[in-house]
Coordinates of C-alpha atoms and ligand atoms in Angstrom, one line a residue:
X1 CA -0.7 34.9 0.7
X2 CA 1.5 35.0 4.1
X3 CA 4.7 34.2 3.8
X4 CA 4.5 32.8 7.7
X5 CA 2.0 31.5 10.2
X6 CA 1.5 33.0 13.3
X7 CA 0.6 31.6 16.8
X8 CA -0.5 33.4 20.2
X9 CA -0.4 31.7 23.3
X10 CA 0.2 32.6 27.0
X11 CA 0.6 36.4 25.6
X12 CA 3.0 35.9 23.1
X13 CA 3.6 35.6 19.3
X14 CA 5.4 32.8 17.3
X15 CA 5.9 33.1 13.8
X16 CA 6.4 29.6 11.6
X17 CA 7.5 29.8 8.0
X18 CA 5.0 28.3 5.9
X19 CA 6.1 26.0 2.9
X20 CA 3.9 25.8 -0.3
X21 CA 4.1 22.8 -2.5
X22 CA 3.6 22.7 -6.3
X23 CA 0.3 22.0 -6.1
X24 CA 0.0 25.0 -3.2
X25 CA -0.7 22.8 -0.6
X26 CA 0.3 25.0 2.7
X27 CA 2.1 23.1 5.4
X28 CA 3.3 25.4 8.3
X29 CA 7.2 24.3 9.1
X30 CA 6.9 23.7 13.0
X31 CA 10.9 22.7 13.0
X32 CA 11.7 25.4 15.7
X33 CA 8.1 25.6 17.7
X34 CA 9.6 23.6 20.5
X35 CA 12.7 25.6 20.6
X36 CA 11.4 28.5 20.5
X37 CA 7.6 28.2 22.4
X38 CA 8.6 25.1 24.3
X39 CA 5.7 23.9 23.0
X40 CA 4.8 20.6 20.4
X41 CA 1.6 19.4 18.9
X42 CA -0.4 16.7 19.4
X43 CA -2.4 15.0 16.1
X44 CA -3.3 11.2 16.8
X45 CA -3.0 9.4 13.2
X46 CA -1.3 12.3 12.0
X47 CA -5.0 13.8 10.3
X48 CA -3.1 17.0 9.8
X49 CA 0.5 16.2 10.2
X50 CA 3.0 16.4 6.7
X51 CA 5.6 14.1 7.9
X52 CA 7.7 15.2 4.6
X53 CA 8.0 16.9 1.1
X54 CA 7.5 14.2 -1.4
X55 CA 8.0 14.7 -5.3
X56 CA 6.9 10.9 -5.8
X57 CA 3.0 11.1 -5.8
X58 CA 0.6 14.1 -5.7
X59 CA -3.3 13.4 -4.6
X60 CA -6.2 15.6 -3.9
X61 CA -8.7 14.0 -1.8
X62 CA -11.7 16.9 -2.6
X63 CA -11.0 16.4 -6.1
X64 CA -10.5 12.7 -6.6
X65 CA -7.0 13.3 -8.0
X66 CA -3.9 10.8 -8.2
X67 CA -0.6 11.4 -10.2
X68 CA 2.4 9.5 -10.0
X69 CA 5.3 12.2 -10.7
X70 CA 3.0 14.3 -12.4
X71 CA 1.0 11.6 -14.7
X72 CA -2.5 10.9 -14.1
X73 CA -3.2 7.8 -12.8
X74 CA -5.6 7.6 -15.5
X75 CA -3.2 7.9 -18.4
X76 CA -1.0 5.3 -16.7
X77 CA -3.8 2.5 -15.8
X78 CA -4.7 3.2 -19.8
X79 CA -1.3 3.4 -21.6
X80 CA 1.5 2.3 -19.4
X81 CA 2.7 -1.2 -17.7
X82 CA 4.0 -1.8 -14.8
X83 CA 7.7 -1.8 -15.1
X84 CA 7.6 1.4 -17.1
X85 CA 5.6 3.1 -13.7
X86 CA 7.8 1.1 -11.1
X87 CA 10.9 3.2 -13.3
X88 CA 8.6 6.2 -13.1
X89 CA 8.2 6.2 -9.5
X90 CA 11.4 5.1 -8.3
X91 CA 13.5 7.6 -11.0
X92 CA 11.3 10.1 -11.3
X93 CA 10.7 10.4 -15.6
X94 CA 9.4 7.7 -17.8
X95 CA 12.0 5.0 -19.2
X96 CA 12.7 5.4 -23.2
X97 CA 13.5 2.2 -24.4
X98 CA 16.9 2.0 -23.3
X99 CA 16.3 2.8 -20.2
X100 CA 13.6 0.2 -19.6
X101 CA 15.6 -2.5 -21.5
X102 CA 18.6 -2.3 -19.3
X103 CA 15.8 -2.0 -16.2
X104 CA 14.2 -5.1 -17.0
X105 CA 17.8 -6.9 -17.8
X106 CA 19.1 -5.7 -14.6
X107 CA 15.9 -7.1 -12.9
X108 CA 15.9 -10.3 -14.7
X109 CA 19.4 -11.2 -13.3
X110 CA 18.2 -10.9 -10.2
X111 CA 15.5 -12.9 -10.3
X112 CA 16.9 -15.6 -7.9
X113 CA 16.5 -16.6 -4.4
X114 CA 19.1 -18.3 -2.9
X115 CA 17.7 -22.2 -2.1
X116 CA 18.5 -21.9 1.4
X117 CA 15.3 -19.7 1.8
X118 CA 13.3 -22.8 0.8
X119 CA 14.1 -24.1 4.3
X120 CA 12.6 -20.7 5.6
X121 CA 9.5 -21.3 4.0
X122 CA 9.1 -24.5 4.7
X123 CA 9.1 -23.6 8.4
X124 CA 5.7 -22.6 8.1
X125 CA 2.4 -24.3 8.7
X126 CA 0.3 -24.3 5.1
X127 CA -2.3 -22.5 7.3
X128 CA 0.3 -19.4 7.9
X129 CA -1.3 -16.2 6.4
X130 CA 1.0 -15.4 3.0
X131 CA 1.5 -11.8 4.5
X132 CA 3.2 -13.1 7.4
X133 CA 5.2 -15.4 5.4
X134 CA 5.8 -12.7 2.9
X135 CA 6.9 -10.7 5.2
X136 CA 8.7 -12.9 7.1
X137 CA 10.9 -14.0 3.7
X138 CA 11.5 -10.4 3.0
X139 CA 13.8 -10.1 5.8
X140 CA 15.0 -13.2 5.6
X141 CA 16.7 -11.8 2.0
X142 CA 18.7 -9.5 4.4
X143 CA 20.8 -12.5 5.6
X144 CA 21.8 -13.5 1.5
X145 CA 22.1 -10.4 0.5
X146 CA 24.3 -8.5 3.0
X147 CA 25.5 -6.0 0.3
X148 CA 21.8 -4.7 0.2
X149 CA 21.4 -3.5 3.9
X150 CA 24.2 -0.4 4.3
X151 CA 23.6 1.6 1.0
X152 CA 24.2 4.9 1.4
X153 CA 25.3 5.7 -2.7
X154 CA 22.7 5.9 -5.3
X155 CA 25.0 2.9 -7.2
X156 CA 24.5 0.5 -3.9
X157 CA 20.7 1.8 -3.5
X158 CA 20.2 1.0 -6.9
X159 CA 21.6 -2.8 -6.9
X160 CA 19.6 -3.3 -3.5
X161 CA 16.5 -1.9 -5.8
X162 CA 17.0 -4.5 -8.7
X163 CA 17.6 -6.9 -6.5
X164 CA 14.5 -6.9 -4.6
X165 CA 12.3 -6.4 -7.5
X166 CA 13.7 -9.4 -9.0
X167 CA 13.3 -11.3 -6.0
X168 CA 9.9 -10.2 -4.5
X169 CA 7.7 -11.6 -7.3
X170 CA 9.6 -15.0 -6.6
X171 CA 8.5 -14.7 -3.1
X172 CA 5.5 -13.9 -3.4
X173 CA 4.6 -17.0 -6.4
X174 CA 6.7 -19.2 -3.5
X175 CA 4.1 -17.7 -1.0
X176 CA 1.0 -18.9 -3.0
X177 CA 2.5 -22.2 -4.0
X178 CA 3.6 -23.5 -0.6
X179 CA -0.5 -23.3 0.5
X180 CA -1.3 -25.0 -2.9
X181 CA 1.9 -27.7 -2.2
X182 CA 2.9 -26.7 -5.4
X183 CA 6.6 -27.2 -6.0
X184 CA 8.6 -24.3 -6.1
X185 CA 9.5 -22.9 -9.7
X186 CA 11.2 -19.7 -11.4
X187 CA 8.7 -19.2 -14.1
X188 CA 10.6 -18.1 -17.4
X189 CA 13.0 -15.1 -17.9
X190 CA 11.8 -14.3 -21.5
X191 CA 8.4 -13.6 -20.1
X192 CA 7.4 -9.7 -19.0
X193 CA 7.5 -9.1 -15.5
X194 CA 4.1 -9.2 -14.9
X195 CA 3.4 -12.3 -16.9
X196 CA 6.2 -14.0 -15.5
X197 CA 4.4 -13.3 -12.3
X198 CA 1.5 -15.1 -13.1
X199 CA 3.5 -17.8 -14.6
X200 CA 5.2 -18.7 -11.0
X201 CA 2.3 -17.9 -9.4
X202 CA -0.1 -20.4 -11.3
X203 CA 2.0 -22.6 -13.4
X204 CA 1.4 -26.6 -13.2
X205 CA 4.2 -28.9 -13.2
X206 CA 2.5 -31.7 -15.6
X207 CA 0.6 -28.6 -18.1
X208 CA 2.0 -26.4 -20.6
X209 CA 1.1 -23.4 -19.0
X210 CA -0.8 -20.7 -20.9
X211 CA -2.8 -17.6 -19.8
X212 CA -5.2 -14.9 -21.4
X213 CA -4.2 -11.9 -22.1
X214 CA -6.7 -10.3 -20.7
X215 CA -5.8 -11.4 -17.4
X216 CA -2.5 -10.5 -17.6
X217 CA -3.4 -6.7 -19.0
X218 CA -5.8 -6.8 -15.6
X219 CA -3.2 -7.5 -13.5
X220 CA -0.7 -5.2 -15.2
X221 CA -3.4 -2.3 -14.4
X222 CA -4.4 -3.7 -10.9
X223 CA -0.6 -3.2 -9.8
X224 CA -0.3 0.1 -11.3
X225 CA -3.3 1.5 -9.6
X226 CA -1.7 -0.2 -6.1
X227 CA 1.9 1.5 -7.2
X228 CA 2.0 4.2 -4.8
X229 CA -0.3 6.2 -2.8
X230 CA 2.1 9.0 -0.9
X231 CA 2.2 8.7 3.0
X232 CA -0.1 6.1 3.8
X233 CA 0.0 3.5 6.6
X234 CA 2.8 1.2 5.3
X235 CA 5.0 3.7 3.3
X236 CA 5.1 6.0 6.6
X237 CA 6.2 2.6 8.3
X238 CA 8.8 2.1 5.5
X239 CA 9.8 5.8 5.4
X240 CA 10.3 5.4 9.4
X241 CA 12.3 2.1 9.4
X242 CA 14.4 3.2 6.7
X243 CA 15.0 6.5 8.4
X244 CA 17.6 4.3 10.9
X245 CA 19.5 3.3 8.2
X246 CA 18.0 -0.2 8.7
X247 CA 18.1 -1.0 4.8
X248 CA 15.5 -1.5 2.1
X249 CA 14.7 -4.9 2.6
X250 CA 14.2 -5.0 6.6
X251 CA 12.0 -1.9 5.6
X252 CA 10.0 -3.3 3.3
X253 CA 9.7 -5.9 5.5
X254 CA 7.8 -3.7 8.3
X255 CA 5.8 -2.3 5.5
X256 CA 4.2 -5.5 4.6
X257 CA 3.3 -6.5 7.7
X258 CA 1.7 -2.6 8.0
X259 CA -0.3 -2.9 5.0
X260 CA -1.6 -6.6 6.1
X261 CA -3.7 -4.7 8.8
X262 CA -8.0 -4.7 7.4
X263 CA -8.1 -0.7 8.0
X264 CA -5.0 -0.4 5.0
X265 CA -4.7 -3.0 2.5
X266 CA -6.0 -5.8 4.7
X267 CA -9.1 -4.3 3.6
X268 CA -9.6 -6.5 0.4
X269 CA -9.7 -9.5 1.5
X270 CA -12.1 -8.5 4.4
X271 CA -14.2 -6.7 1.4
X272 CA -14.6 -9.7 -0.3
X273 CA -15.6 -11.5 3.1
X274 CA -17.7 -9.1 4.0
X275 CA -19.5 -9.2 0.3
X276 CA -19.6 -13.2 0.8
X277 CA -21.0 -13.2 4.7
X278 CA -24.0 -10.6 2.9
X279 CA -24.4 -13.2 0.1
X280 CA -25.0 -16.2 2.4
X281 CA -27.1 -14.3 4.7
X282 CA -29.5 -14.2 1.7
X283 CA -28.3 -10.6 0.0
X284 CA -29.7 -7.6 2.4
X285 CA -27.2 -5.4 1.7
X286 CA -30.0 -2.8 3.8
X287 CA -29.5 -4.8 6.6
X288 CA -25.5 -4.7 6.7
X289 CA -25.3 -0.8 6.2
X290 CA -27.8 -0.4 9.2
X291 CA -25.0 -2.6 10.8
X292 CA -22.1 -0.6 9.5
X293 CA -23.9 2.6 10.4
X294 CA -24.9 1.2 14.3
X295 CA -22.2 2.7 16.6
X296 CA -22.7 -0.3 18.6
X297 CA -22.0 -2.5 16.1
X298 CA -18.3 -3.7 15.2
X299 CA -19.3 -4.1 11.9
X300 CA -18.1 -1.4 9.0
X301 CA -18.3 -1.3 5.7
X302 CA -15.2 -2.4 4.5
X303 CA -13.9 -1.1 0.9
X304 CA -15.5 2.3 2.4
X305 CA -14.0 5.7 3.5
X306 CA -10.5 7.2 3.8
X307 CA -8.3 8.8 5.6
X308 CA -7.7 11.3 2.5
X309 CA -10.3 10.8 -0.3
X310 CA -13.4 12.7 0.7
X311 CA -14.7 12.1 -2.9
X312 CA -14.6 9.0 -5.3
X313 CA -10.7 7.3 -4.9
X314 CA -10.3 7.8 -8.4
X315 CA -8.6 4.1 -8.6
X316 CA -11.6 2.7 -7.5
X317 CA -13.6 4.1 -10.6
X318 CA -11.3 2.2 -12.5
X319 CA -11.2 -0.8 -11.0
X320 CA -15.3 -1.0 -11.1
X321 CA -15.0 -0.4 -14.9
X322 CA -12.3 -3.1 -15.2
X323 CA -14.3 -5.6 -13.2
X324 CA -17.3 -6.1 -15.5
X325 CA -14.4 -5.5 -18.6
X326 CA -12.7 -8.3 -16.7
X327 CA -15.4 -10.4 -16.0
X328 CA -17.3 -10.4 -19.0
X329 CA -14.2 -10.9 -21.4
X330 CA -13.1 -14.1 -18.8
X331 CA -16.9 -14.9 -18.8
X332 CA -17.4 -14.8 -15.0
X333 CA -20.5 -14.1 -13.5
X334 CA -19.9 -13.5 -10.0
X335 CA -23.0 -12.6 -7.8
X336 CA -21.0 -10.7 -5.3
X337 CA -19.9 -7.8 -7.8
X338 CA -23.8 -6.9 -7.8
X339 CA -24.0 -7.2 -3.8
X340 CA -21.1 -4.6 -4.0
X341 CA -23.2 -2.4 -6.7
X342 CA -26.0 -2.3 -4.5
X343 CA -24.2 -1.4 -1.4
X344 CA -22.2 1.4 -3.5
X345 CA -25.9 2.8 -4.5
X346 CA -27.1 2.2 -1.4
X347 CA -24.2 4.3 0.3
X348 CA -24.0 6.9 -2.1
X349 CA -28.0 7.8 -1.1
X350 CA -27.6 7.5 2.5
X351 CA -27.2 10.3 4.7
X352 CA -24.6 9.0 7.1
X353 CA -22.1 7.8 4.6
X354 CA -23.0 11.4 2.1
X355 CA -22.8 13.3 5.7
X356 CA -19.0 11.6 6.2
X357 CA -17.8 11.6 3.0
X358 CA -17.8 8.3 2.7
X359 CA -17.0 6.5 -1.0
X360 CA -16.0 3.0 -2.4
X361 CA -11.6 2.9 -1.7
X362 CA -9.2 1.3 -3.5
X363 CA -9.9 -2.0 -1.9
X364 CA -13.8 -2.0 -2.5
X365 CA -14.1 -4.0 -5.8
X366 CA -10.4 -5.1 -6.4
X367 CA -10.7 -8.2 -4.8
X368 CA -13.8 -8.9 -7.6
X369 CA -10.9 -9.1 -10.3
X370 CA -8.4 -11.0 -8.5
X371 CA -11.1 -14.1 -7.8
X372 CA -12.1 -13.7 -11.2
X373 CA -8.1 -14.0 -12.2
X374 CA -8.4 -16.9 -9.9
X375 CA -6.2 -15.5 -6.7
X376 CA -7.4 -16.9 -4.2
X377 CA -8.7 -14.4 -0.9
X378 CA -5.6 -15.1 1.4
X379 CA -3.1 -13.3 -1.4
X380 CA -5.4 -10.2 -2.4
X381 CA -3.2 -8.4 0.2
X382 CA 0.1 -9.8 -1.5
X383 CA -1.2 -8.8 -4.5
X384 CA -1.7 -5.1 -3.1
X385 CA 2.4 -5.3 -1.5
X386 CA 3.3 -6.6 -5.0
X387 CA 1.4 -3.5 -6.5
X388 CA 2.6 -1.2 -3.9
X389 CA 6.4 -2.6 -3.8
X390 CA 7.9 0.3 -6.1
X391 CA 6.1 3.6 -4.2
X392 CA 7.6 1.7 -0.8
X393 CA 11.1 1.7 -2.8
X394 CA 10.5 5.2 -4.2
X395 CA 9.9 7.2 -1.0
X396 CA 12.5 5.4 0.9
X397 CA 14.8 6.0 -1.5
X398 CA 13.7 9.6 -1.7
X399 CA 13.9 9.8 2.0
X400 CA 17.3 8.1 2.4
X401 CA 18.8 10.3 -0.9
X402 CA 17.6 13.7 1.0
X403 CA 19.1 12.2 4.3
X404 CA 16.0 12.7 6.2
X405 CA 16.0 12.8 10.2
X406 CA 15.4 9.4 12.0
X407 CA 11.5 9.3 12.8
X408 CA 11.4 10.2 16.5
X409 CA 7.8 11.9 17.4
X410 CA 7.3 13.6 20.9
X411 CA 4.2 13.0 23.2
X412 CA 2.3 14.3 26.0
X413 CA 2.3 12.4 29.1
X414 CA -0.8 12.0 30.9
X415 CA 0.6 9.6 33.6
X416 CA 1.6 9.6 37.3
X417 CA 3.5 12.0 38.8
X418 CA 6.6 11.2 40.5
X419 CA 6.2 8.8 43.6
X420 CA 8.6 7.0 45.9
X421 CA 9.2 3.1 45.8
X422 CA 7.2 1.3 48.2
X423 CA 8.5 -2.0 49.8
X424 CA 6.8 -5.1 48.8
X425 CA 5.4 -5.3 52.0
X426 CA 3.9 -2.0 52.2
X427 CA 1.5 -2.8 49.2
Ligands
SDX501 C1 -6.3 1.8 2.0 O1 -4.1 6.0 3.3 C2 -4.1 5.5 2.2 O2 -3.8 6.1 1.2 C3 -4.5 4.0 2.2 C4 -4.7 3.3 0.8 C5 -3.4 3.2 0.0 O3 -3.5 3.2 -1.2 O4 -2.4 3.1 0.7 O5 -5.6 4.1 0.0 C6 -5.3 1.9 0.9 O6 -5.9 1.5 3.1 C7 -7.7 2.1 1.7 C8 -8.6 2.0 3.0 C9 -9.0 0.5 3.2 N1 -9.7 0.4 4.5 C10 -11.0 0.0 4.5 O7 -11.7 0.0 3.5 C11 -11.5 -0.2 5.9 C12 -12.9 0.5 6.1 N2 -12.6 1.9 6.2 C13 -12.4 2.5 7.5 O8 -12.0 1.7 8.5 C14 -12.0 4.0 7.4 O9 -12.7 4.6 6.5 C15 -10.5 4.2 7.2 C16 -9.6 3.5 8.1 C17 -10.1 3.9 5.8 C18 -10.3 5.7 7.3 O10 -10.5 6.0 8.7 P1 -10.4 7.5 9.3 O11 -9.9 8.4 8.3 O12 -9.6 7.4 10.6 O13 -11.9 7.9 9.5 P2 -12.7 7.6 10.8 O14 -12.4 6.2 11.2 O15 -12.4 8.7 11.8 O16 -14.2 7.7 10.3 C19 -14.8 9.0 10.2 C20 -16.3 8.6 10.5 C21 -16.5 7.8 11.8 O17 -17.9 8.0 12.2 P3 -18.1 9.2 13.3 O18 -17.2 8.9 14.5 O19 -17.8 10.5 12.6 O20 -19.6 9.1 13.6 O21 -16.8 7.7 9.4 C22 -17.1 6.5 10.0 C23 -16.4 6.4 11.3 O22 -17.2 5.5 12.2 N3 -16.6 5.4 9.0 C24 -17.2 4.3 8.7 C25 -16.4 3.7 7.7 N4 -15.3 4.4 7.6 C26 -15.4 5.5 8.4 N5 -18.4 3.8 9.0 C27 -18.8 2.7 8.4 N6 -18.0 2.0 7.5 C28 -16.8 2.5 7.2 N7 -16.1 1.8 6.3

């Protein structure tokens, strides 16, 4: 193979060096093609842009494959938790148990928010969407924790890591609460991170609460799959932000309100609206893929397509297989999973969604679970942050420890030339 890439234009050569990954992905390294051509390119939504070399998570869209730092995202949904993968991601090697006891310690102590953030949260209306509150109280944190913003040493990066991680989950449980007018709590220390989770998120203050394990090994696996998914929507944003120097937190904080949009992680609540709205309308799913498939109509089929798998997202395979594990062990018959089966058949024999590669994404049946877990609609996307929090810490640490460039993209103007001011009474 060539060793460099080379482009004609105007009658004369350029030659790029071309970079191949581990995987031998090709990327052709365009560093000096304005120097030297004076020329850039131009690739709206970045369809065939690498914006960076990652080592965090490798995925091949052709073949359905996912692999966080080498592991398949199979073998982890099966035989790891979550903390083990959020170590994994953010460190690079799986935890022995020294490792993950001092990770889990150094989380637990952390697990705090100062009470002044109450008064933050109670600023907001009940009816405030948790991903703008979430987001909101993520950078928020920056103000209490002003140790966590300029970290520049693996040491500092690493306390503002611990930190947030202890602090998110409280967040988030405070998030869920303050709609339900629940009072605020900490859940319980001795619990695993995950169950403690759950605790915050669902515990009543006049029950002894208890919970099925089943849920909390569904969770555990639902936050795995979400862990990291390499340069999507909101860890680009994160990887931008925290290419100023802005600081993890303020980061993170742009790469929640990212993945709130319904094209990115937005997409499972509007799944399970969309499943709903078919439901009430009496169950034609035929009707609603002509809808998605009318260019006139607004209407798509959410939990479809993306920007990278061109074959089954291989976390959605799981996630249908947990749902009717889920359901049936929680004995929950929810109509809408079988409105999503038919839709999935229904797509998968239709020539306009086989034509455009279009599958079921991660989003498609993961909001299934969560209602049968009992979370309600408006937190399926704080579920997917929660899920998603360590790949956002991962590559912004990996970005921040190779001192990566600040994001500054180039563009091609397309608008007036240069005119002289006219007088307000001349126009
Ligand atoms: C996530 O990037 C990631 O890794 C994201 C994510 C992660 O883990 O971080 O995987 C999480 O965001 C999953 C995606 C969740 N979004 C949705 O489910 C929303 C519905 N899907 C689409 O809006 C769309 O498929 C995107 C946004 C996911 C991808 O859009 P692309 O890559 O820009 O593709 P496109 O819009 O150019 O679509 C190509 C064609 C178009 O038709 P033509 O112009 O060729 O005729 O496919 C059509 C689109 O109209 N199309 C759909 C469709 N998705 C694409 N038509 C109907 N329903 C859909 N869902």
């Amino acid at each position: 193979m060539s060793k460099t890439a080379t482009l004609e234009f105007d009658g004369k050569k350029y030659e790029f060096p071309v970079t191949v990954g581990t995987e031998d992905e090709i990327g052709i390294d365009i560093k000096k093609l304005r120097g030297e051509a004076g020329l850039i390119t131009l690739d709206p939504g970045f369809k065939n842009t690498g914006s960076c070399e990652s080592a965090i998570t490798f995925l091949d869209g052709e073949k359905g494959i996912l692999r966080y730092r080498g592991y398949a995202i199979e073998d982890l949904a099966e035989k790891a938790d979550f903390l083990e993968v959020v170590y994994l991601l953010i460190f690079g090697e799986l935890p022995n148990k020294e490792q993950l006891e001092k990770f889990n310690k150094d989380i637990k102590e952390q697990s705090h928010v100062d009470e002044e953030m109450k008064k933050i949260l109670d600023g907001f209306p009940k009816s405030a969407h948790p991903m703008g509150v979430l987001s909101s109280l993520t950078s928020a944190l920056i103000a209490f924790n002003p140790s966590s913003v300029d970290v520049s040493s693996e040491e500092d990066m690493y306390k503002a890591i611990v930190k947030i991680l202890g602090k998110f989950p409280v967040l988030a449980a405070w998030t869920l609460r303050k709609k339900n007018s629940l009072p605020l709590n900490y859940g319980d220390e001795d619990l695993g991170y995950v169950e403690n989770l759950h605790k915050m998120m669902f515990e009543k203050p006049n029950k002894a609460y208890s919970v099925d394990k089943a849920v909390i090994d569904a969770l555990d696996k639902l936050l795995i799959l979400h862990a990291d998914h390499e340069q999507n929507c909101s860890t680009s944003t994160v990887r931008m932000v925290g290419s100023s120097h802005a600081g993890l937190f303020a980061s993170l904080s742009a790469g929640i309100s990212a993945l709130w949009g319904p094209l990115h992680g937005g997409a499972n609540q509007a799944v399970i609206e969309m499943l709903e709205k078919i439901k009430e309308d009496g169950g034609d799913t035929h009707k609603f893929m002509q809808k998605a498939k009318d260019k006139e109509d607004p209407f798509r089929l959410m939990g479809f397509g993306h920007r990278v798998y061109k074959n089954f997202d291989p976390r959605a395979k799981i996630i249908k297989k947990s749902a009717d594990e889920v359901l049936a062990q929680l004995g929950v018959d929810d109509p809408v999973l079988d409105i999503a089966k038919g839709l999935e058949k229904e797509a998968l024999e239709d020539d306009y969604f086989v034509k455009r590669k279009l599958y079921p994404n991660v989003d498609f049946y993961s909001g299934i679970i969560y209602r049968a877990l009992g979370i309600p609609v408006e937190m399926f996307t704080v579920m997917f942050a929660l899920g998603r929090l360590p790949g956002w810490i991962a590559q912004w640490r990996e970005m921040r420890l190779k001192k990566e460039p600040i994001g500054r993209p180039r563009q091609i103007y397309v608008g007036e030339n240069h005119r002289e001011y006219k007088p307000l009474g001349n126009r």
